[in-house]
XYZ file of C-alpha atoms in Angstrom:
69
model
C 38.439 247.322 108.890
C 35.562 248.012 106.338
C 32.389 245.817 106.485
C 31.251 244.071 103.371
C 27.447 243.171 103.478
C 26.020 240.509 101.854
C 23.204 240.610 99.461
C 21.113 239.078 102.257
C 21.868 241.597 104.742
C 20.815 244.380 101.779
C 18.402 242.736 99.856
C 18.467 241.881 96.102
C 19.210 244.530 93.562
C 17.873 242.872 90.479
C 15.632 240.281 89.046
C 16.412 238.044 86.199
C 14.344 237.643 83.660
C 12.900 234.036 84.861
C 11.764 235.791 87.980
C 10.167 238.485 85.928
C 8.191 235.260 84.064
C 7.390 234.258 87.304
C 5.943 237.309 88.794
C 4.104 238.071 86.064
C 2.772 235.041 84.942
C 3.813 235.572 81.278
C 6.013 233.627 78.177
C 10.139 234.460 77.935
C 9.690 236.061 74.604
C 6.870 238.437 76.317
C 9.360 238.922 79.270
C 11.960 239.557 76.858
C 10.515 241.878 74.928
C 8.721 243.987 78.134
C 12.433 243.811 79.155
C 13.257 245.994 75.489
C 10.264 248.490 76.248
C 12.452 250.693 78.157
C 9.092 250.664 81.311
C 12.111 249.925 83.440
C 15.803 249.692 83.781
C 17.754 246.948 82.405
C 21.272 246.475 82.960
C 22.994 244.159 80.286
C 26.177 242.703 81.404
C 27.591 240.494 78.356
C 24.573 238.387 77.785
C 23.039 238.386 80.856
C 19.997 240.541 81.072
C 19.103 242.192 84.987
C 16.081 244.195 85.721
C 16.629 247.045 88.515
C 14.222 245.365 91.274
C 13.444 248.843 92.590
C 12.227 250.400 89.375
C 10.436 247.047 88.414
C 8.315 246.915 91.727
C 7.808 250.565 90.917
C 6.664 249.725 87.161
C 4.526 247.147 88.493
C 2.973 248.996 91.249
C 1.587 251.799 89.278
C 0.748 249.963 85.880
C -2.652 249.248 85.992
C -3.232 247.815 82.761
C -0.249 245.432 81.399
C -0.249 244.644 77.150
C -3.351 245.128 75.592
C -4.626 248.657 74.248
């Protein structure tokens, strides 16, 4: 019989975009549009938007500068 793990035996796969907000301190519409900048992967299912956690935390860990010029 195969095992089926849970998400909190694996960990979570993707943030929404009120957790990106809330990471990053910032407004929907900037979270919205960071989330159309293509600095990470976004998965679109219908009209739910998802952020790839592991490319996010990746994103975040080597930006050093975030908006601005």
């Amino acid at each position: 019989i195969g095992q089926v793990n849970t998400i909190a035996e694996t960990g979570k796969r993707t943030y929404s975009v009120a957790e990106i907000r809330e990471i990053l301190g910032i407004s929907r519409r900037k979270a919205y549009e960071l989330c159309n900048s293509n600095c990470f992967k976004v998965i679109r299912v219908g009209r739910a938007v998802r952020v790839s956690k592991a490319s996010f935390d990746y994103w975040l860990d080597n930006n050093e500068q975030i908006g601005g010029q």
